[in-house]
CSV table of N, CA and C in Angstrom, one decimal:
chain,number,residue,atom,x,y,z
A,27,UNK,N,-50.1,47.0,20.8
A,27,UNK,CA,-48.7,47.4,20.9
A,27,UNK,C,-48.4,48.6,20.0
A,28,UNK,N,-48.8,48.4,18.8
A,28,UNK,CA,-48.8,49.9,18.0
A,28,UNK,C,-49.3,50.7,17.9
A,29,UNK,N,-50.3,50.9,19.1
A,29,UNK,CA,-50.4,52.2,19.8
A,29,UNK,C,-49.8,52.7,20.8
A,30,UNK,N,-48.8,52.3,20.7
A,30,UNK,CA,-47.3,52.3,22.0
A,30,UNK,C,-46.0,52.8,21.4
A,31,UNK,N,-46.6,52.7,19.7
A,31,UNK,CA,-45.3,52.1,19.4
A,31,UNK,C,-44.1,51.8,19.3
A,32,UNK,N,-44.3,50.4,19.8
A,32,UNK,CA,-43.6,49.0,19.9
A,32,UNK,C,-43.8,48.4,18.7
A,33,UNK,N,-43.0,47.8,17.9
A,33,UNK,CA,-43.2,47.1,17.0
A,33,UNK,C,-42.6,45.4,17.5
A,34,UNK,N,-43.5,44.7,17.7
A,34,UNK,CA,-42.6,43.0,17.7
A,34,UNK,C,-41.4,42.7,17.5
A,35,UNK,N,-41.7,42.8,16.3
A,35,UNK,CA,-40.8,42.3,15.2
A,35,UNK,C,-40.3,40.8,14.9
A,36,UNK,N,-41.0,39.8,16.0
A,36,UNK,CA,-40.9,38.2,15.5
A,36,UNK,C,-42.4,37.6,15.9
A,37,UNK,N,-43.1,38.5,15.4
A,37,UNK,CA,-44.7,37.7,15.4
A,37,UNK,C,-45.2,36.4,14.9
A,38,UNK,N,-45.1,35.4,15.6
A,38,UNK,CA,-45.3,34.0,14.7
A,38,UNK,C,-46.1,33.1,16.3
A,39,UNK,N,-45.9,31.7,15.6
A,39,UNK,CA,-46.9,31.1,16.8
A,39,UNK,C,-46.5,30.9,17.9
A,40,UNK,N,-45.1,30.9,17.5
A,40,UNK,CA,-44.0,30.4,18.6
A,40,UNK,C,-44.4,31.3,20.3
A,41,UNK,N,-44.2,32.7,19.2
A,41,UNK,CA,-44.3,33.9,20.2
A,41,UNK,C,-45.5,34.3,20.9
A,42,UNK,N,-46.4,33.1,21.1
A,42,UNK,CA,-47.8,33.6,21.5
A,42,UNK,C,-48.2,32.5,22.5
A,43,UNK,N,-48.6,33.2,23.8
A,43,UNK,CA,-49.6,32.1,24.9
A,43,UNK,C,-50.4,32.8,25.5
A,44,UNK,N,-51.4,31.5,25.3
A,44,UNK,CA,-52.5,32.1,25.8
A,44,UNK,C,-52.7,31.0,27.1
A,45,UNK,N,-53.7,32.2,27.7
A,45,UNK,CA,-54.2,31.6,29.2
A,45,UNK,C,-55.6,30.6,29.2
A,46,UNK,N,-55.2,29.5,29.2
A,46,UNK,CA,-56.6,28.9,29.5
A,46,UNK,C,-57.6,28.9,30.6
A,47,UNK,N,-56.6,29.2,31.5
A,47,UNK,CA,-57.4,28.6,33.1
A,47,UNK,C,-58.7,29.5,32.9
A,48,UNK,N,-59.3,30.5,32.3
A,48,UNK,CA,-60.5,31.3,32.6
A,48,UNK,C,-61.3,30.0,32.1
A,49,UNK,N,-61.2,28.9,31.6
A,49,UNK,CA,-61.9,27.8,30.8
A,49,UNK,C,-62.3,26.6,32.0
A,50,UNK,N,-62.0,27.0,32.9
A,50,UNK,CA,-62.3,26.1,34.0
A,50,UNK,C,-62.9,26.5,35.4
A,51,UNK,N,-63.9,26.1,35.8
A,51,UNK,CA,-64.3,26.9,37.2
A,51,UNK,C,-63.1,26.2,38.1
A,52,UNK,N,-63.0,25.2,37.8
A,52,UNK,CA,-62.1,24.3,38.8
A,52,UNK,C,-60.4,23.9,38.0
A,53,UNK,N,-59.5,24.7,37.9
A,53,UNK,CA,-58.6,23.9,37.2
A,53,UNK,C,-57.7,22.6,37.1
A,54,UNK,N,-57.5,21.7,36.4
A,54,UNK,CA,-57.1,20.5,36.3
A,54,UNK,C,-55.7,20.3,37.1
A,55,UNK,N,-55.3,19.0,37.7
A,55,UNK,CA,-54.3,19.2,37.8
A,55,UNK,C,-53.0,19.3,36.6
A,56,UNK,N,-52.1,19.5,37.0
A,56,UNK,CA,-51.0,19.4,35.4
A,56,UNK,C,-50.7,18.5,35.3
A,57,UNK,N,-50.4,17.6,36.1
A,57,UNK,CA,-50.2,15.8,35.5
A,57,UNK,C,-51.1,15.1,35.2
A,58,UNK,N,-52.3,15.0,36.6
A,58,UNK,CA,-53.4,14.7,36.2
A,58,UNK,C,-54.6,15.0,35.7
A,59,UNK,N,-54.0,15.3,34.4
A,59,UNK,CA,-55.8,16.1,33.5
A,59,UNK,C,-57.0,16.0,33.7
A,60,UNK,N,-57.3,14.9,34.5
A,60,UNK,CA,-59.1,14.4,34.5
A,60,UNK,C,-59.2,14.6,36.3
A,61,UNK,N,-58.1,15.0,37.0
A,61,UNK,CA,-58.5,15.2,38.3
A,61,UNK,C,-58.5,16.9,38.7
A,62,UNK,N,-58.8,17.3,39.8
A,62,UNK,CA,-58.9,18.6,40.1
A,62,UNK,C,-57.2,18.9,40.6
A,63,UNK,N,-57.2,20.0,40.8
A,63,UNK,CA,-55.7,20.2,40.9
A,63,UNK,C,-55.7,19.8,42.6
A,64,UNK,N,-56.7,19.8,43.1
A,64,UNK,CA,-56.1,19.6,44.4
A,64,UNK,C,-56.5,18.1,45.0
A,65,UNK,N,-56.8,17.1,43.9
A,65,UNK,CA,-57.1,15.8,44.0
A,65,UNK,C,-58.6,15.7,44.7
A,66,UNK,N,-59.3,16.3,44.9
A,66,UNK,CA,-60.5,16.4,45.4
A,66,UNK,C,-61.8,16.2,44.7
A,67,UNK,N,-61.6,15.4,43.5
A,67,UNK,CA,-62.7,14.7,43.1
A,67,UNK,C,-62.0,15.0,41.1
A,68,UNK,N,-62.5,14.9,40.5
A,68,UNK,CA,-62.8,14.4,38.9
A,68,UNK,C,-63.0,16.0,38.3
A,69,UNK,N,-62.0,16.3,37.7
A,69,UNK,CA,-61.8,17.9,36.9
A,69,UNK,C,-63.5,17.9,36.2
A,70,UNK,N,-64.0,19.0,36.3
A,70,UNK,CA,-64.4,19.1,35.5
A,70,UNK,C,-64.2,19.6,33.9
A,71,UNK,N,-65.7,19.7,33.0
A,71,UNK,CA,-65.0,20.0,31.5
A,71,UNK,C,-65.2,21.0,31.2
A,72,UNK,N,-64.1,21.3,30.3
A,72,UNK,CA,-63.6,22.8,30.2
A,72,UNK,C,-65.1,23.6,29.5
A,73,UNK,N,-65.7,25.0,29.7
A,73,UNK,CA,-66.2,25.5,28.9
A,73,UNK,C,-65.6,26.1,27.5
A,74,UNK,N,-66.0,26.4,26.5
A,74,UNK,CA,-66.0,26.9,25.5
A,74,UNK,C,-65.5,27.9,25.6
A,75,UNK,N,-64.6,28.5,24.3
A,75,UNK,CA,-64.1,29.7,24.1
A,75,UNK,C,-64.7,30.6,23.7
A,76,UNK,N,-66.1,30.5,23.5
A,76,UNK,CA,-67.4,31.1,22.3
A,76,UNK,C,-67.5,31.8,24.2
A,77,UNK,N,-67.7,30.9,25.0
A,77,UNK,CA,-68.4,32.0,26.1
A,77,UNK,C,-67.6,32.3,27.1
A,78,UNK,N,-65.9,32.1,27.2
A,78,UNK,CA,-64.9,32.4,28.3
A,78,UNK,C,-63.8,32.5,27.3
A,79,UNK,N,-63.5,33.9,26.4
A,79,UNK,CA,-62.4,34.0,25.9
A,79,UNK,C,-61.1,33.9,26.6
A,80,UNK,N,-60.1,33.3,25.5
A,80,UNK,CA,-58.9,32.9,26.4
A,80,UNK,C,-58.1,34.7,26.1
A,81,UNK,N,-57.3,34.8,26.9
A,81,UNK,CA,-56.3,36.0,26.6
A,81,UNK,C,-54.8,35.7,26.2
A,82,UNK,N,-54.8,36.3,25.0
A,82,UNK,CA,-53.3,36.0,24.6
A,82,UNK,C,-52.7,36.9,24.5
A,83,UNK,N,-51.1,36.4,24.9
A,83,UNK,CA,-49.9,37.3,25.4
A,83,UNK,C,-49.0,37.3,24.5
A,84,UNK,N,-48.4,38.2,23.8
A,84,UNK,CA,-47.2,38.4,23.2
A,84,UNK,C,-45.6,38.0,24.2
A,85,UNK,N,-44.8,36.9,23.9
A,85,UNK,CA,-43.6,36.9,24.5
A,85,UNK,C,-42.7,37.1,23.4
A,86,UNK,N,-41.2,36.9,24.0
A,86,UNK,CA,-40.0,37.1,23.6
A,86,UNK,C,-39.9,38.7,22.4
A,87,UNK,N,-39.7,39.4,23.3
A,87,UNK,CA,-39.8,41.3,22.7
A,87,UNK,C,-38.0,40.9,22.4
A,88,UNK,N,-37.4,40.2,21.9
A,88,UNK,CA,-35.6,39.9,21.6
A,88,UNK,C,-35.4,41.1,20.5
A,89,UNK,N,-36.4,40.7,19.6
A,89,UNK,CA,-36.4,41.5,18.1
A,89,UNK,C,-37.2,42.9,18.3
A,90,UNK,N,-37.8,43.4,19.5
A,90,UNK,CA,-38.5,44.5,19.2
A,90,UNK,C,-38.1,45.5,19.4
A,91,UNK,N,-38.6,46.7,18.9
A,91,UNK,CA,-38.2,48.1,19.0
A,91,UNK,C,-39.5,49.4,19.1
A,92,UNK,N,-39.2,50.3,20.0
A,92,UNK,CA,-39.7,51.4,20.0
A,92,UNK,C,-39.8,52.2,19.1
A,93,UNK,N,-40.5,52.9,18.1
A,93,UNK,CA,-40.5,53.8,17.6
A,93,UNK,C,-41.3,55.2,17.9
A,94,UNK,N,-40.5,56.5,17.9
A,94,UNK,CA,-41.3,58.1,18.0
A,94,UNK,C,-42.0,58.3,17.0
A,95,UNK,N,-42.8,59.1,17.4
A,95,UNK,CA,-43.8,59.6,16.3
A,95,UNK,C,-43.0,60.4,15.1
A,96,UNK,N,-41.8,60.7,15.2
A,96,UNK,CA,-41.7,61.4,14.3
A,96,UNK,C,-40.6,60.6,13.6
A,97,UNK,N,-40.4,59.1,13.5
A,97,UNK,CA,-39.2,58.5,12.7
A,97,UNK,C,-40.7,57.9,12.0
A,98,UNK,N,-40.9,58.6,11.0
A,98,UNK,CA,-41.3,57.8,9.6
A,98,UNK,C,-40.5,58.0,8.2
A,99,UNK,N,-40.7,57.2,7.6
A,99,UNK,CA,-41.7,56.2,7.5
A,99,UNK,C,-41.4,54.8,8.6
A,100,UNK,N,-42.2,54.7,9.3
A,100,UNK,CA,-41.9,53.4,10.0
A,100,UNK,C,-41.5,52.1,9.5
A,101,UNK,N,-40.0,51.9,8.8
A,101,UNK,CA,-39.4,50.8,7.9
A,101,UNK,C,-38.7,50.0,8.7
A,102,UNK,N,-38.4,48.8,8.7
A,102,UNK,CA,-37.6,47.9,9.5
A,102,UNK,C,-37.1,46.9,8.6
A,103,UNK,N,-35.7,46.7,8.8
A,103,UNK,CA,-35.1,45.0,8.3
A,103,UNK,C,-36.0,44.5,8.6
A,104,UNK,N,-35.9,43.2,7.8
A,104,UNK,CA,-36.6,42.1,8.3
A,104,UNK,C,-36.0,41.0,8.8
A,105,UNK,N,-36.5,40.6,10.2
A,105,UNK,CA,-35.3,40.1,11.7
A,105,UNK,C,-34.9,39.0,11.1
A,106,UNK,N,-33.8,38.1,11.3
A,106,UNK,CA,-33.0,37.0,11.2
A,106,UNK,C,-33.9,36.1,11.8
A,107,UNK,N,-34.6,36.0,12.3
A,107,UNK,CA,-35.5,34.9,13.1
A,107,UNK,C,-36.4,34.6,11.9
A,108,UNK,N,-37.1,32.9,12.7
A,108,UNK,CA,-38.3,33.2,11.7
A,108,UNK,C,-38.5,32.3,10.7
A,109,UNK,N,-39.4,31.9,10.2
A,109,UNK,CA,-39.5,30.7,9.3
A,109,UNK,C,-39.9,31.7,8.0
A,110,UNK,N,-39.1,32.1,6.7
A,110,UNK,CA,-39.6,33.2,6.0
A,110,UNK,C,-39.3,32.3,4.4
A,111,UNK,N,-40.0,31.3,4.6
A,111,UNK,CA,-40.2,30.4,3.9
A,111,UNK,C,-41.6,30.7,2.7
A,112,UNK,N,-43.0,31.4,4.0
A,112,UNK,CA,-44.1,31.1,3.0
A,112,UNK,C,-44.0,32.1,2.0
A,113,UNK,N,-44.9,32.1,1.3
A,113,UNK,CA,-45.2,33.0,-0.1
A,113,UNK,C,-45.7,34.5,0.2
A,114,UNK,N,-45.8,34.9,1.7
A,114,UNK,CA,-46.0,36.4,1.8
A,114,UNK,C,-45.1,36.8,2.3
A,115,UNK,N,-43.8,35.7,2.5
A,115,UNK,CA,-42.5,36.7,2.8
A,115,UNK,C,-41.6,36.7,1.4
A,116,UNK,N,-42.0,36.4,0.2
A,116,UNK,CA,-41.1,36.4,-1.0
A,116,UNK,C,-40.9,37.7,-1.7
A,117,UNK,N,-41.5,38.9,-1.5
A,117,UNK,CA,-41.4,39.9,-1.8
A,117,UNK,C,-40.1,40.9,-1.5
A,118,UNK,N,-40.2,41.8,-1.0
A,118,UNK,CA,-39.0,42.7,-0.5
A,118,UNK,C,-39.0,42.5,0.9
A,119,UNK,N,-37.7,42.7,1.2
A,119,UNK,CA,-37.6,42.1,2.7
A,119,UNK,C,-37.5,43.3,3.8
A,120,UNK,N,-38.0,44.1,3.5
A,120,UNK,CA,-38.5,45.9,3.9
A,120,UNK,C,-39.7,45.0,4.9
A,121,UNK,N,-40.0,45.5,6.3
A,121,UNK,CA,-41.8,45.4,6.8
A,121,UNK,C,-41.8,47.2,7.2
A,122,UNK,N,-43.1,46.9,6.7
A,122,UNK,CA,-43.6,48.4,7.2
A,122,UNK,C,-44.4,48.0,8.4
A,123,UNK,N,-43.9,49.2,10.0
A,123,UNK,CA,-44.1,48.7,11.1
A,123,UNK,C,-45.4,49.5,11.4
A,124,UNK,N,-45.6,50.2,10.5
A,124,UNK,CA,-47.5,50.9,10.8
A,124,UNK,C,-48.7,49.9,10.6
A,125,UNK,N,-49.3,50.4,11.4
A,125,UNK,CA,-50.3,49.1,11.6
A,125,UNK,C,-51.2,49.2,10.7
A,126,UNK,N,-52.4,48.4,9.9
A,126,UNK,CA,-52.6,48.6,8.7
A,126,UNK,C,-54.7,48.9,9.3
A,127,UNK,N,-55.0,49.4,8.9
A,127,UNK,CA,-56.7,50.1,9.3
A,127,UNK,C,-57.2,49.7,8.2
């Protein structure tokens, strides 16, 4: 996204899904976990994420914003959302929206 830049701006766990179904040749049904989705015999078990990575999606862009190349320094509030409880949000409440290399 920040090579778009797009900045989030409410990155937490909430805001993240990922797709499992690549983890299944056959996927399960949604109620019945241990059957195939189309009731035709016994789900099989999921492979590993070591050899069928899952893909994760960024949702809810509520708090995000575009920035041009030429609004720097790239500075933002820090959004009202958010659990800003732990000990690496106790500092200044400034985020810098450049991505860090």
């Amino acid at each position: 996204m920040h090579e778009h830049n797009i900045i989030h701006g409410d990155s937490k766990y909430d805001n993240v899904m990922g797709d499992g179904l690549i983890l299944f040749d056959s996927p399960p049904h949604p109620f019945e976990p241990f059957m195939k989705r189309d009731f035709s015999g016994p789900a099989p078990d999921p492979i590993t994420q070591t050899l069928r990575p899952i893909k994760y999606y960024f949702i809810d862009f509520g708090l995000s914003r575009e920035y041009w190349p030429g609004d720097t320094p790239y500075l933002k509030d820090a959004p009202w959302g958010g659990d800003w409880t732990g000990p690496e949000h106790q500092g200044p409440k400034t985020i810098c929206a450049t991505p860090t290399l």
